[in-house]
PDB file of C-alpha atoms in Angstrom:
ATOM      1  CA  MET A  21      99.224 123.791  70.950  1.00 90.00           C
ATOM      2  CA  SER A  22      97.083 122.049  73.301  1.00 95.00           C
ATOM      3  CA  HIS A  23      97.938 118.399  74.000  1.00 95.00           C
ATOM      4  CA  ASP A  24      95.709 116.063  75.596  1.00 96.00           C
ATOM      5  CA  VAL A  25      97.559 115.574  79.216  1.00 95.00           C
ATOM      6  CA  LEU A  26      96.576 111.493  79.411  1.00 95.00           C
ATOM      7  CA  ASN A  27      97.181 111.050  76.024  1.00 96.00           C
ATOM      8  CA  PRO A  28      99.994 112.880  74.502  1.00 96.00           C
ATOM      9  CA  THR A  29     101.312 112.654  70.839  1.00 96.00           C
ATOM     10  CA  PRO A  30     104.615 110.393  70.749  1.00 96.00           C
ATOM     11  CA  GLU A  31     106.809 113.256  69.837  1.00 96.00           C
ATOM     12  CA  TYR A  32     105.457 115.147  72.702  1.00 97.00           C
ATOM     13  CA  LEU A  33     105.834 112.191  75.006  1.00 96.00           C
ATOM     14  CA  ALA A  34     109.376 111.494  73.850  1.00 97.00           C
ATOM     15  CA  PHE A  35     110.305 115.202  74.351  1.00 97.00           C
ATOM     16  CA  TRP A  36     109.264 114.740  77.941  1.00 97.00           C
ATOM     17  CA  ARG A  37     111.443 111.562  78.098  1.00 96.00           C
ATOM     18  CA  GLU A  38     114.509 113.452  76.957  1.00 97.00           C
ATOM     19  CA  ARG A  39     116.954 114.829  79.828  1.00 96.00           C
ATOM     20  CA  HIS A  40     116.089 118.283  80.221  1.00 97.00           C
ATOM     21  CA  VAL A  41     116.398 120.709  83.020  1.00 96.00           C
ATOM     22  CA  CYS A  42     113.018 122.144  83.435  1.00 98.00           C
ATOM     23  CA  THR A  43     111.693 125.124  85.404  1.00 98.00           C
ATOM     24  CA  LEU A  44     108.811 125.188  88.179  1.00 98.00           C
ATOM     25  CA  THR A  45     106.609 128.011  88.920  1.00 98.00           C
ATOM     26  CA  THR A  46     104.830 127.998  92.231  1.00 98.00           C
ATOM     27  CA  PRO A  47     102.923 130.804  93.640  1.00 96.00           C
ATOM     28  CA  ARG A  48     104.491 132.795  96.697  1.00 95.00           C
ATOM     29  CA  PRO A  49     102.019 133.611  99.414  1.00 93.00           C
ATOM     30  CA  ASP A  50     101.628 137.175  98.243  1.00 94.00           C
ATOM     31  CA  GLY A  51     100.500 135.689  94.803  1.00 93.00           C
ATOM     32  CA  THR A  52     103.882 136.571  92.803  1.00 97.00           C
ATOM     33  CA  PRO A  53     105.422 133.961  90.951  1.00 97.00           C
ATOM     34  CA  HIS A  54     108.510 132.036  91.958  1.00 98.00           C
ATOM     35  CA  VAL A  55     110.245 130.451  89.307  1.00 98.00           C
ATOM     36  CA  VAL A  56     113.448 127.721  89.741  1.00 98.00           C
ATOM     37  CA  PRO A  57     115.266 124.909  87.654  1.00 98.00           C
ATOM     38  CA  VAL A  58     114.050 121.339  88.817  1.00 98.00           C
ATOM     39  CA  GLY A  59     114.191 117.873  87.166  1.00 98.00           C
ATOM     40  CA  VAL A  60     110.545 116.624  86.186  1.00 98.00           C
ATOM     41  CA  THR A  61     109.098 113.362  85.408  1.00 98.00           C
ATOM     42  CA  TYR A  62     105.805 113.067  83.255  1.00 98.00           C
ATOM     43  CA  ASP A  63     103.623 110.317  83.980  1.00 98.00           C
ATOM     44  CA  PRO A  64     100.836 110.337  81.241  1.00 98.00           C
ATOM     45  CA  ASP A  65      99.005 107.146  82.598  1.00 97.00           C
ATOM     46  CA  ALA A  66      98.417 108.639  85.814  1.00 97.00           C
ATOM     47  CA  GLY A  67      97.825 112.089  85.018  1.00 98.00           C
ATOM     48  CA  LEU A  68     100.983 113.540  87.210  1.00 98.00           C
ATOM     49  CA  ALA A  69     104.154 115.388  87.294  1.00 98.00           C
ATOM     50  CA  ARG A  70     106.555 114.567  89.903  1.00 98.00           C
ATOM     51  CA  VAL A  71     109.377 116.894  91.284  1.00 98.00           C
ATOM     52  CA  ILE A  72     111.645 115.848  94.101  1.00 98.00           C
ATOM     53  CA  SER A  73     112.726 118.603  96.640  1.00 98.00           C
ATOM     54  CA  ASN A  74     114.034 119.212 100.060  1.00 98.00           C
ATOM     55  CA  ARG A  75     111.182 119.688 102.449  1.00 97.00           C
ATOM     56  CA  HIS A  76     112.808 122.803 103.335  1.00 97.00           C
ATOM     57  CA  SER A  77     113.075 124.535  99.965  1.00 98.00           C
ATOM     58  CA  LYS A  78     110.927 127.780  99.221  1.00 98.00           C
ATOM     59  CA  LYS A  79     109.479 125.990  96.353  1.00 98.00           C
ATOM     60  CA  VAL A  80     107.664 123.434  98.937  1.00 98.00           C
ATOM     61  CA  ARG A  81     107.068 126.022 101.280  1.00 97.00           C
ATOM     62  CA  ASN A  82     105.414 127.962  98.720  1.00 97.00           C
ATOM     63  CA  ILE A  83     103.080 124.719  98.069  1.00 96.00           C
ATOM     64  CA  LEU A  84     102.268 123.976 101.988  1.00 95.00           C
ATOM     65  CA  ALA A  85     101.398 127.600 102.274  1.00 94.00           C
ATOM     66  CA  ALA A  86      98.672 127.426  99.694  1.00 91.00           C
ATOM     67  CA  GLN A  87      97.437 124.041 101.372  1.00 86.00           C
ATOM     68  CA  GLU A  88      97.378 125.517 104.543  1.00 85.00           C
ATOM     69  CA  ALA A  89      95.409 128.474 103.284  1.00 84.00           C
ATOM     70  CA  GLN A  90      92.876 126.422 101.638  1.00 79.00           C
ATOM     71  CA  GLU A  91      92.213 124.365 104.905  1.00 75.00           C
ATOM     72  CA  ALA A  92      91.770 127.614 106.928  1.00 75.00           C
ATOM     73  CA  GLN A  93      88.883 128.630 104.562  1.00 74.00           C
ATOM     74  CA  ALA A  94      87.649 125.276 105.602  1.00 62.00           C
ATOM     75  CA  GLY A  95      83.677 125.023 104.451  1.00 58.00           C
ATOM     76  CA  GLU A  96      84.454 126.555 100.888  1.00 56.00           C
ATOM     77  CA  PRO A  97      84.820 124.019  98.464  1.00 55.00           C
ATOM     78  CA  GLY A  98      88.016 123.836  96.041  1.00 58.00           C
ATOM     79  CA  GLU A  99      90.862 122.012  94.675  1.00 67.00           C
ATOM     80  CA  VAL A 100      93.322 121.220  96.850  1.00 81.00           C
ATOM     81  CA  GLY A 101      97.018 122.201  96.452  1.00 88.00           C
ATOM     82  CA  ALA A 102      98.804 125.132  94.762  1.00 94.00           C
ATOM     83  CA  ARG A 103      98.615 125.715  90.998  1.00 96.00           C
ATOM     84  CA  VAL A 104     101.599 125.157  89.407  1.00 98.00           C
ATOM     85  CA  ALA A 105     103.483 124.913  86.067  1.00 98.00           C
ATOM     86  CA  VAL A 106     106.396 122.839  84.892  1.00 98.00           C
ATOM     87  CA  CYS A 107     108.014 123.915  81.655  1.00 98.00           C
ATOM     88  CA  GLN A 108     111.011 122.680  79.355  1.00 98.00           C
ATOM     89  CA  MET A 109     112.310 124.059  76.083  1.00 97.00           C
ATOM     90  CA  GLU A 110     114.988 123.175  73.628  1.00 97.00           C
ATOM     91  CA  GLY A 111     115.475 125.392  70.515  1.00 95.00           C
ATOM     92  CA  ARG A 112     112.112 125.686  68.755  1.00 96.00           C
ATOM     93  CA  ARG A 113     110.741 122.770  70.881  1.00 97.00           C
ATOM     94  CA  TRP A 114     108.929 123.381  74.021  1.00 98.00           C
ATOM     95  CA  ALA A 115     106.532 122.014  76.737  1.00 98.00           C
ATOM     96  CA  THR A 116     104.519 123.060  79.454  1.00 98.00           C
ATOM     97  CA  LEU A 117     102.136 121.027  82.228  1.00 98.00           C
ATOM     98  CA  GLU A 118      99.991 122.739  84.396  1.00 98.00           C
ATOM     99  CA  GLY A 119      98.071 121.496  87.485  1.00 98.00           C
ATOM    100  CA  ARG A 120      97.630 121.233  91.201  1.00 96.00           C
ATOM    101  CA  ALA A 121     100.619 120.448  93.175  1.00 97.00           C
ATOM    102  CA  VAL A 122     100.809 118.720  96.899  1.00 95.00           C
ATOM    103  CA  ILE A 123     103.484 117.522  98.879  1.00 96.00           C
ATOM    104  CA  ARG A 124     103.679 113.898  99.647  1.00 97.00           C
ATOM    105  CA  THR A 125     106.090 112.664 102.495  1.00 97.00           C
ATOM    106  CA  ASP A 126     105.453 109.029 102.570  1.00 97.00           C
ATOM    107  CA  GLU A 127     108.309 106.462 101.627  1.00 97.00           C
ATOM    108  CA  ALA A 128     106.541 104.791  98.899  1.00 98.00           C
ATOM    109  CA  SER A 129     105.691 108.159  97.159  1.00 98.00           C
ATOM    110  CA  VAL A 130     109.171 109.400  97.565  1.00 98.00           C
ATOM    111  CA  ALA A 131     110.960 106.402  96.470  1.00 98.00           C
ATOM    112  CA  ASP A 132     108.750 106.003  93.364  1.00 98.00           C
ATOM    113  CA  ALA A 133     109.452 109.446  92.340  1.00 98.00           C
ATOM    114  CA  VAL A 134     113.483 109.177  92.741  1.00 98.00           C
ATOM    115  CA  ALA A 135     113.387 105.955  90.622  1.00 98.00           C
ATOM    116  CA  ARG A 136     111.653 107.719  87.876  1.00 98.00           C
ATOM    117  CA  TYR A 137     113.959 110.731  88.137  1.00 98.00           C
ATOM    118  CA  ALA A 138     116.894 108.297  88.060  1.00 98.00           C
ATOM    119  CA  GLU A 139     115.163 106.860  84.784  1.00 97.00           C
ATOM    120  CA  ARG A 140     115.107 110.219  82.980  1.00 97.00           C
ATOM    121  CA  TYR A 141     118.249 111.826  84.205  1.00 97.00           C
ATOM    122  CA  GLY A 142     120.480 109.136  84.184  1.00 97.00           C
ATOM    123  CA  ARG A 143     121.517 109.140  87.859  1.00 96.00           C
ATOM    124  CA  THR A 144     120.482 108.531  91.410  1.00 96.00           C
ATOM    125  CA  PRO A 145     120.009 111.485  93.617  1.00 96.00           C
ATOM    126  CA  SER A 146     122.301 110.860  96.898  1.00 95.00           C
ATOM    127  CA  PRO A 147     119.888 109.648  99.813  1.00 94.00           C
ATOM    128  CA  ASN A 148     118.353 112.717 101.523  1.00 96.00           C
ATOM    129  CA  PRO A 149     116.002 111.981 104.585  1.00 96.00           C
ATOM    130  CA  ASP A 150     114.438 115.347 103.944  1.00 98.00           C
ATOM    131  CA  ARG A 151     113.325 114.511 100.471  1.00 98.00           C
ATOM    132  CA  VAL A 152     109.545 114.990  99.686  1.00 98.00           C
ATOM    133  CA  VAL A 153     108.072 114.701  96.523  1.00 98.00           C
ATOM    134  CA  MET A 154     105.579 117.368  94.618  1.00 98.00           C
ATOM    135  CA  GLU A 155     102.942 115.544  92.807  1.00 97.00           C
ATOM    136  CA  ILE A 156     101.075 117.633  90.258  1.00 98.00           C
ATOM    137  CA  THR A 157      97.758 116.402  89.184  1.00 97.00           C
ATOM    138  CA  LEU A 158      97.976 117.460  85.567  1.00 98.00           C
ATOM    139  CA  ASP A 159      94.974 119.411  83.772  1.00 97.00           C
ATOM    140  CA  ARG A 160      96.793 121.040  81.003  1.00 97.00           C
ATOM    141  CA  ALA A 161      99.460 120.538  78.578  1.00 98.00           C
ATOM    142  CA  MET A 162     100.466 122.999  75.674  1.00 97.00           C
ATOM    143  CA  GLY A 163     104.011 122.955  73.722  1.00 97.00           C
ATOM    144  CA  ARG A 164     105.563 122.442  70.461  1.00 96.00           C
ATOM    145  CA  ALA A 165     107.687 118.975  70.185  1.00 89.00           C
TER     146      ALA A 165
END
């Protein structure tokens, strides 16, 4: 079932506010999917999902590689970032968000993402000077919540 990314149903939004481990799927440089468990926050007002991570992780390197490949094809129009999906499930309920991910390293973006993570997951991550935020501009939402 499709959902409006910017105006989800109350049930869908409530499901994204519950504490669930999610999966993130990023494309490897060879095009195969890389799937890992992550914490995700969903901000329908901004049309974004966010994932905090270490800048040296494979998922971050996959997104940066996609951005670099796009930059190498200068002159060709297209969206910036890697096409990714985040998903969560519990029993018969499930929800998937899709969009384009970019890596943000600025202090304000990382702090905002950490605060959102702490609110959803009930704990503040330990300080990490290598922390970055994966910011996903959403264009598709699916699920049954």
